Tab-separated table of C-alpha atoms in Angstrom:
chain	number	residue	atom	x	y	z
T	1	LYS	CA	-44.011	-11.099	-1.934
T	2	ARG	CA	-45.423	-10.921	1.600
T	3	ILE	CA	-48.563	-9.409	-0.067
T	4	ALA	CA	-48.570	-11.870	-2.706
T	5	GLN	CA	-48.745	-14.731	0.084
T	6	ILE	CA	-51.755	-13.396	1.969
T	7	ALA	CA	-52.856	-13.749	-0.711
T	8	ALA	CA	-52.050	-17.754	-1.634
T	9	ASP	CA	-52.470	-17.584	2.255
T	10	MET	CA	-56.793	-16.812	2.117
T	11	GLY	CA	-57.172	-19.394	-1.095
T	12	PHE	CA	-56.431	-16.889	-3.597
T	13	GLU	CA	-55.520	-18.638	-6.569
T	14	TRP	CA	-53.841	-15.672	-8.562
T	15	ILE	CA	-53.202	-11.873	-8.568
T	16	ILE	CA	-52.570	-9.369	-10.776
T	17	GLY	CA	-49.837	-6.662	-10.995
T	18	GLU	CA	-48.292	-3.917	-13.134
T	19	GLU	CA	-46.097	-4.801	-16.054
T	20	LEU	CA	-43.032	-3.399	-14.493
T	21	SER	CA	-42.954	-5.059	-10.945
T	22	TYR	CA	-41.458	-7.656	-13.241
T	23	ARG	CA	-37.548	-6.964	-13.896
T	24	TYR	CA	-38.505	-3.424	-13.656
T	25	GLU	CA	-38.287	-3.466	-16.461
T	26	PRO	CA	-41.316	-2.226	-19.300
T	27	GLY	CA	-41.118	-5.029	-22.433
T	28	ALA	CA	-39.302	-7.616	-20.048
T	29	VAL	CA	-43.599	-9.566	-19.705
T	30	LYS	CA	-43.410	-12.467	-22.248
T	31	TYR	CA	-46.544	-12.743	-23.201
T	32	ASP	CA	-46.696	-17.125	-24.316
T	33	ARG	CA	-46.541	-17.929	-20.999
T	34	LEU	CA	-47.624	-17.815	-17.781
T	35	TYR	CA	-45.992	-16.729	-14.143
T	36	SER	CA	-46.286	-17.702	-10.611
T	37	VAL	CA	-44.626	-15.992	-7.699
T	38	LYS	CA	-41.598	-18.056	-6.364
T	39	ASP	CA	-41.440	-19.399	-3.106
T	40	VAL	CA	-45.456	-18.585	-3.147
T	41	SER	CA	-47.963	-21.163	-2.824
T	42	ARG	CA	-50.542	-23.133	-0.916
T	43	ASN	CA	-51.268	-26.333	0.026
T	44	GLY	CA	-48.712	-26.867	-2.422
T	45	GLN	CA	-50.876	-24.366	-5.483
T	46	PRO	CA	-47.672	-21.891	-6.529
T	47	LEU	CA	-49.754	-18.152	-6.945
T	48	LEU	CA	-50.046	-17.239	-10.276
T	49	MET	CA	-49.119	-13.404	-11.338
T	50	PHE	CA	-50.318	-11.995	-14.300
T	51	PHE	CA	-48.379	-8.504	-15.176
T	52	ARG	CA	-51.160	-6.062	-17.196
T	53	GLU	CA	-49.542	-4.909	-20.467
T	54	ARG	CA	-48.554	-1.321	-20.259
T	55	ASN	CA	-48.404	0.446	-23.134
T	56	PHE	CA	-51.158	-1.457	-23.895
T	57	SER	CA	-53.507	-0.135	-21.249
T	58	PHE	CA	-52.954	3.367	-21.341
T	59	LYS	CA	-53.583	3.471	-25.392
T	60	ILE	CA	-56.644	1.998	-24.026
T	61	LEU	CA	-57.147	3.805	-21.336
T	62	SER	CA	-56.824	7.349	-23.093
T	63	GLY	CA	-58.920	6.612	-26.100
T	64	GLN	CA	-55.902	6.001	-28.808
T	65	LEU	CA	-57.561	2.548	-29.206
T	66	GLY	CA	-61.490	3.935	-29.349
T	67	THR	CA	-63.031	1.717	-32.550
T	68	ALA	CA	-62.365	-1.515	-33.079
T	69	ASN	CA	-60.065	-0.808	-36.544
T	70	LEU	CA	-57.131	0.810	-34.656
T	71	PHE	CA	-57.275	-2.354	-31.829
T	72	ALA	CA	-56.948	-4.540	-34.753
T	73	ASN	CA	-54.390	-2.919	-36.307
T	74	GLU	CA	-53.166	-1.756	-33.211
T	75	LEU	CA	-53.240	-6.064	-32.167
T	76	GLY	CA	-51.681	-7.143	-35.824
T	77	ASN	CA	-50.834	-10.701	-36.047
T	78	ARG	CA	-49.706	-11.008	-32.245
T	79	LEU	CA	-52.456	-13.654	-30.624
T	80	MET	CA	-51.743	-16.003	-34.210
T	81	ASP	CA	-48.234	-16.519	-32.437
T	82	GLY	CA	-49.944	-17.814	-28.815
T	83	SER	CA	-49.596	-15.139	-27.358
T	84	TYR	CA	-52.201	-13.377	-25.683
T	85	LEU	CA	-53.237	-10.101	-24.262
T	86	LEU	CA	-53.664	-8.767	-21.290
T	87	THR	CA	-55.231	-5.239	-20.663
T	88	ALA	CA	-55.580	-3.413	-16.828
T	89	MET	CA	-57.236	0.145	-16.074
T	90	ASP	CA	-60.086	1.869	-13.863
T	91	GLY	CA	-62.894	0.155	-14.102
T	92	GLU	CA	-63.888	4.224	-13.459
T	93	THR	CA	-62.229	5.627	-16.329
T	94	PHE	CA	-65.186	3.988	-19.291
T	95	GLY	CA	-68.025	6.679	-19.034
T	96	HIS	CA	-67.209	8.881	-15.868
T	97	HIS	CA	-63.316	9.835	-16.524
T	98	ARG	CA	-64.132	9.518	-20.659
T	99	PRO	CA	-67.816	10.288	-21.027
T	100	GLY	CA	-67.963	8.349	-24.574
T	101	MET	CA	-65.298	5.666	-23.873
T	102	GLU	CA	-67.660	3.357	-22.527
T	103	LYS	CA	-69.435	2.553	-25.622
T	104	GLN	CA	-66.026	2.421	-26.697
T	105	LEU	CA	-65.230	-0.439	-24.986
T	106	VAL	CA	-67.982	-2.876	-25.718
T	107	GLU	CA	-66.695	-2.224	-29.493
T	108	LEU	CA	-63.375	-3.462	-28.993
T	109	TYR	CA	-64.335	-6.298	-27.340
T	110	GLN	CA	-66.934	-7.540	-30.047
T	111	THR	CA	-63.472	-6.722	-32.667
T	112	SER	CA	-63.992	-9.317	-35.459
T	113	GLY	CA	-61.172	-12.332	-34.354
T	114	VAL	CA	-60.643	-11.383	-31.048
T	115	GLN	CA	-61.827	-13.570	-28.227
T	116	ALA	CA	-62.055	-12.296	-25.542
T	117	VAL	CA	-61.426	-14.255	-21.960
T	118	THR	CA	-61.843	-13.946	-18.271
T	119	ILE	CA	-58.144	-14.718	-16.540
T	120	SER	CA	-59.168	-17.133	-14.774
T	121	GLN	CA	-60.364	-18.731	-18.228
T	122	LEU	CA	-56.841	-17.256	-19.960
T	123	ALA	CA	-54.963	-19.390	-17.132
T	124	GLN	CA	-56.780	-22.988	-18.470
T	125	HIS	CA	-55.596	-21.546	-21.944
T	126	VAL	CA	-51.578	-20.899	-21.046
T	127	THR	CA	-50.302	-24.007	-20.002
T	128	ASN	CA	-46.744	-22.334	-20.326
T	129	ILE	CA	-45.358	-21.210	-16.323
T	130	GLU	CA	-42.153	-19.417	-15.801
T	131	GLU	CA	-41.412	-18.933	-11.770
T	132	THR	CA	-40.325	-15.750	-11.136
T	133	ASP	CA	-40.034	-13.045	-7.874
T	134	THR	CA	-41.840	-9.103	-7.726
T	135	LEU	CA	-40.498	-6.291	-7.117
T	136	PRO	CA	-42.229	-3.145	-5.398
T	137	ALA	CA	-45.381	-1.276	-8.385
T	138	THR	CA	-48.507	0.184	-9.017
T	139	TRP	CA	-50.175	0.752	-12.019
T	140	ALA	CA	-50.009	4.068	-11.402
T	141	LEU	CA	-45.711	3.528	-11.225
T	142	MET	CA	-43.839	6.406	-13.897
T	143	GLU	CA	-40.231	5.358	-14.517
T	144	LYS	CA	-39.284	8.398	-12.420
T	145	ASP	CA	-40.333	7.120	-9.735
T	146	LEU	CA	-37.610	3.891	-10.339
T	147	THR	CA	-35.171	5.920	-10.551
T	148	LYS	CA	-35.827	8.092	-6.656
T	149	ASN	CA	-36.058	3.941	-6.053
T	150	ILE	CA	-39.667	5.215	-4.283
T	151	PRO	CA	-42.343	3.231	-6.316
T	152	PHE	CA	-45.033	4.090	-3.721
T	153	ALA	CA	-44.948	7.857	-4.609
T	154	ARG	CA	-48.427	9.028	-4.615
T	155	TRP	CA	-49.030	7.103	-0.999
T	156	GLU	CA	-45.800	8.074	0.587
T	157	ASP	CA	-42.862	10.689	-1.461
T	158	PRO	CA	-39.943	11.003	0.332
T	159	ASP	CA	-40.096	13.834	-0.153
T	160	ASN	CA	-43.865	15.284	0.552
T	161	VAL	CA	-44.245	16.491	4.082
T	162	ILE	CA	-47.859	16.243	4.052
T	163	HIS	CA	-47.256	12.102	3.619
T	164	ARG	CA	-44.672	12.435	5.808
T	165	TYR	CA	-47.446	13.711	8.626
T	166	GLN	CA	-49.883	10.987	7.757
T	167	TRP	CA	-47.636	8.224	8.022
T	168	GLU	CA	-46.312	9.615	11.207
T	169	LEU	CA	-49.835	9.212	12.464
T	170	THR	CA	-50.534	6.072	11.076
T	171	ASP	CA	-48.140	4.481	12.936
T	172	LEU	CA	-49.035	5.939	16.185
T	173	ALA	CA	-52.832	5.619	15.857
T	174	VAL	CA	-51.503	1.312	14.735
T	175	LYS	CA	-49.440	1.217	17.915
T	176	THR	CA	-51.948	2.396	20.263
T	177	VAL	CA	-54.420	0.282	19.714
T	178	GLN	CA	-52.105	-2.597	18.919
T	179	ASN	CA	-50.873	-1.843	22.908
T	180	SER	CA	-53.982	-1.544	24.938
T	181	LYS	CA	-53.576	-3.866	27.818
T	182	PHE	CA	-57.953	-4.055	26.965
T	183	LYS	CA	-56.951	-5.494	23.311
T	184	ILE	CA	-58.689	-8.708	22.668
T	185	GLN	CA	-56.420	-11.591	22.303
T	186	ASN	CA	-58.574	-14.627	21.363
T	187	GLU	CA	-58.212	-13.809	17.194
T	188	LYS	CA	-61.276	-16.190	16.814
T	189	THR	CA	-63.506	-13.814	18.601
T	190	LEU	CA	-61.296	-11.032	17.148
T	191	ASN	CA	-62.178	-11.804	13.312
T	192	PHE	CA	-66.176	-12.726	14.841
T	193	THR	CA	-66.927	-9.497	16.645
T	194	LEU	CA	-65.311	-7.499	13.798
T	195	SER	CA	-66.618	-8.743	10.826
T	196	THR	CA	-70.400	-9.425	12.215
T	197	LEU	CA	-73.119	-7.044	10.832
T	198	ASN	CA	-74.727	-6.671	14.376
T	199	SER	CA	-71.815	-5.591	16.607
T	200	ASP	CA	-73.594	-6.138	19.495
T	201	ARG	CA	-72.892	-9.629	18.303
T	202	GLY	CA	-69.975	-11.922	20.023
T	203	GLU	CA	-69.725	-8.889	22.721
T	204	GLU	CA	-71.851	-10.039	25.390
T	205	ASN	CA	-68.958	-11.761	27.252
T	206	LEU	CA	-66.323	-8.674	26.766
T	207	THR	CA	-65.690	-5.996	29.636
T	208	LYS	CA	-66.879	-2.154	28.781
T	209	GLU	CA	-63.257	-1.451	28.596
T	210	GLN	CA	-62.549	-4.323	25.954
T	211	SER	CA	-65.950	-3.326	23.494
T	212	GLN	CA	-64.616	0.264	24.091
T	213	TRP	CA	-60.833	-1.222	22.214
T	214	LEU	CA	-63.042	-3.212	19.865
T	215	GLU	CA	-64.537	0.364	18.767
T	216	ALA	CA	-61.163	1.997	18.186
T	217	ARG	CA	-60.268	-0.889	16.351
T	218	ARG	CA	-63.050	-1.060	13.884
T	219	LEU	CA	-62.364	2.695	13.938
T	220	LEU	CA	-58.917	2.372	12.505
T	221	ASP	CA	-59.993	-0.252	9.878
T	222	ARG	CA	-61.848	1.749	8.130
T	223	ALA	CA	-59.049	4.571	8.906
T	224	LEU	CA	-56.780	2.841	6.783
T	225	HIS	CA	-57.175	3.283	3.610
T	226	SER	CA	-54.829	4.535	0.779
T	227	ASP	CA	-57.999	7.197	-0.743
T	228	GLN	CA	-55.687	9.847	1.884
T	229	TYR	CA	-52.139	9.857	0.937
T	230	TRP	CA	-53.856	9.316	-2.879
T	231	TRP	CA	-55.130	12.074	-2.660
T	232	ALA	CA	-52.534	14.286	-0.174
T	233	SER	CA	-49.653	13.180	-3.969
T	234	ALA	CA	-50.499	16.553	-6.557
T	235	ARG	CA	-49.575	13.606	-8.418
T	236	PRO	CA	-51.817	15.481	-9.696
T	237	TRP	CA	-54.916	14.376	-8.174
T	238	TRP	CA	-55.675	16.662	-4.671
T	239	SER	CA	-58.593	16.248	-2.541
T	240	LEU	CA	-57.578	18.163	0.993
T	241	GLU	CA	-61.723	16.482	1.945
T	242	MET	CA	-59.905	13.071	1.937
T	243	VAL	CA	-56.870	14.078	3.541
T	244	GLU	CA	-58.937	15.583	6.085
T	245	ARG	CA	-61.202	12.556	6.278
T	246	GLY	CA	-58.470	9.907	6.677
T	247	ALA	CA	-56.832	12.458	9.837
T	248	ARG	CA	-59.675	12.698	11.671
T	249	GLU	CA	-60.617	9.061	11.387
T	250	LEU	CA	-56.860	7.996	12.554
T	251	THR	CA	-57.054	10.391	15.600
T	252	GLY	CA	-60.902	9.972	16.007
T	253	ALA	CA	-59.356	5.346	16.688
T	254	VAL	CA	-56.436	7.286	18.490
T	255	ASP	CA	-58.965	8.840	20.937
T	256	MET	CA	-61.464	5.519	21.084
T	257	VAL	CA	-58.182	3.587	22.880
T	258	PRO	CA	-59.606	2.256	26.479
T	259	ASP	CA	-56.378	3.136	28.039
T	260	VAL	CA	-53.932	5.325	26.095
T	261	SER	CA	-52.814	9.160	27.761
T	262	GLU	CA	-53.519	12.090	27.742
T	263	ALA	CA	-50.007	12.743	25.814
T	264	ILE	CA	-50.940	10.453	22.953
T	265	LYS	CA	-54.691	12.152	21.938
T	266	LYS	CA	-51.829	14.971	22.159
T	267	LYS	CA	-49.688	13.972	20.103
T	268	ALA	CA	-52.265	12.870	17.495
T	269	GLN	CA	-54.362	15.867	17.744
T	270	GLU	CA	-51.488	18.331	16.698
T	271	LEU	CA	-50.600	15.300	13.777
T	272	TYR	CA	-54.168	16.183	12.774
T	273	PHE	CA	-54.278	20.260	12.795
T	274	GLN	CA	-50.029	19.741	11.073
T	275	ILE	CA	-51.908	17.853	8.693
T	276	ILE	CA	-54.744	20.345	7.780
T	277	THR	CA	-53.128	23.487	7.860
T	278	THR	CA	-49.767	21.650	5.902
T	279	GLY	CA	-52.739	20.757	2.844
T	280	PHE	CA	-54.475	24.785	3.678
T	281	ASP	CA	-50.901	26.579	3.407
T	282	TRP	CA	-50.734	24.327	-0.200
T	283	GLN	CA	-53.245	25.762	-1.857
T	284	ARG	CA	-53.183	29.223	-0.318
T	285	THR	CA	-49.756	29.617	-1.699
T	286	GLY	CA	-50.102	28.014	-5.474
T	287	LYS	CA	-48.123	24.368	-4.625
T	288	VAL	CA	-51.341	22.602	-5.463
T	289	ASP	CA	-51.934	24.034	-8.226
T	290	GLU	CA	-47.742	23.218	-9.838
T	291	LEU	CA	-47.465	19.711	-8.929
T	292	CYS	CA	-50.572	19.006	-10.414
T	293	GLN	CA	-49.830	20.926	-13.592
T	294	LYS	CA	-46.885	19.447	-13.780
T	295	GLU	CA	-47.885	16.250	-12.677
T	296	ASP	CA	-50.721	16.879	-15.364
T	297	GLU	CA	-48.782	16.882	-17.932
T	298	GLU	CA	-46.352	14.350	-17.238
T	299	VAL	CA	-49.812	12.120	-17.553
T	300	ARG	CA	-51.408	13.337	-20.333
T	301	MET	CA	-47.796	13.563	-22.301
T	302	ARG	CA	-48.213	9.822	-21.984
T	303	THR	CA	-52.338	8.826	-22.533
T	304	ASP	CA	-52.300	11.237	-25.637
T	305	ALA	CA	-49.136	10.616	-26.674
T	306	GLY	CA	-50.811	8.743	-29.747
T	307	LEU	CA	-54.038	10.893	-30.469
T	308	PRO	CA	-52.203	13.755	-32.663
T	309	LYS	CA	-51.533	10.215	-35.312
T	310	LEU	CA	-54.394	8.395	-35.054
T	311	PRO	CA	-56.504	8.779	-38.920
T	312	ALA	CA	-58.930	11.146	-39.514
T	313	GLU	CA	-61.361	8.674	-40.235
T	314	GLU	CA	-60.499	7.190	-37.137
T	315	LEU	CA	-61.154	10.100	-35.268
T	316	GLU	CA	-64.099	11.251	-36.605
T	317	LYS	CA	-65.670	8.303	-35.917
T	318	MET	CA	-64.237	8.766	-32.250
T	319	ILE	CA	-66.559	11.874	-32.231
T	320	ALA	CA	-69.279	10.474	-33.631
T	321	HIS	CA	-69.374	8.720	-30.865
T	322	LEU	CA	-69.256	11.184	-28.374
T	323	ARG	CA	-71.981	13.572	-29.804
T	324	GLN	CA	-74.388	10.329	-29.896
T	325	GLU	CA	-73.779	9.883	-26.336
T	326	MET	CA	-73.691	13.743	-25.821
T	327	LEU	CA	-77.383	13.971	-27.873
T	328	ALA	CA	-79.077	11.309	-25.203
T	329	VAL	CA	-77.791	13.181	-22.200
T	330	ALA	CA	-78.803	16.138	-22.722
T	331	GLY	CA	-82.323	15.169	-23.873
T	332	ALA	CA	-82.336	13.609	-20.344
T	333	GLN	CA	-81.651	16.637	-18.687
T	334	GLU	CA	-78.039	15.207	-17.463
T	335	TYR	CA	-76.168	18.086	-18.691
T	336	GLU	CA	-73.088	17.934	-16.586
T	337	ARG	CA	-72.682	14.614	-18.242
T	338	ALA	CA	-73.359	17.127	-21.717
T	339	GLY	CA	-70.873	19.216	-20.782
T	340	GLN	CA	-68.067	16.717	-20.254
T	341	LEU	CA	-69.053	14.893	-23.120
T	342	ARG	CA	-68.253	18.618	-25.024
T	343	ASP	CA	-65.393	18.772	-23.246
T	344	ARG	CA	-64.180	15.764	-25.017
T	345	ILE	CA	-65.260	16.453	-28.146
T	346	LYS	CA	-63.432	19.318	-28.805
T	347	GLU	CA	-59.866	17.895	-27.219
T	348	LEU	CA	-60.145	14.532	-29.914
T	349	GLU	CA	-61.242	18.072	-32.617
T	350	SER	CA	-58.217	19.701	-31.665
T	351	TYR	CA	-56.123	16.381	-32.266
T	352	LYS	CA	-58.014	16.790	-36.442
T	353	LYS	CA	-55.889	20.742	-36.828
């Protein structure tokens, strides 16, 4: 709710979230109405909350609905009773993680009898609005995380020691920057100097220490990206390079604060080395592979579960799309991408057996 209020204060009219953030109950959202966030508004205008349909989104991104016929069959008559379908997926799924699926996505948009609208347009079509509370959740949320009450497990898992080190370093960096006596107190000046493309503009009246603090704040802003925690989860994604980058940027922000003590600098460096050495140890001992394999199996069970049940003719159509794409990219000497398409074809062909 706190994030929702921030979005409303910034002028946003709606936000989109995970279906499970509504009561933590799969299937509880009613797609014949809109929802507004309880007690969150701006100038009397409530903030609308859209919930993406979880299972339908999974089926699209996994290729289970890779043709217009499959998509239409899955929809059935649900759009005839005043309901709508709202899906949301990462854009890189189409063509990057799932080579060839970008063309299938276009085909889905062109399904006969289905009117595609933007979310803002949807708000004009549906007038019934229900007020609701929202619960912490992300698109990556899995039911097993709910049972442990850790909705942000890929970013802050109490069982993940790297996460603990990362957040200790994050808190240290934020407090060090914020508690500096050279912090720019004037919000207007601060916002202007942080947002300007020319970093020298707006700094003419600042002292040397204030300018240095401003650079520390810029470094901190860049360092507070969620990638470093996500890639440290090994659920199933892992990148020690991204983990190291985040730790290095946070440590750099601490070092830049003009009045930082040597003890704080030393603590930041110690946390940096704990993060990196633990990451290397995870790789050396095989823990990364173990965690990734376990999680990858669960993800594939969720996203690919329906593929073996698809009609053979629909699988053939999906494979034909991919073969055509593979030949095209191979002709353009994009051999790595052609190899990805080949692997996906083999994967789909295995479901025909």
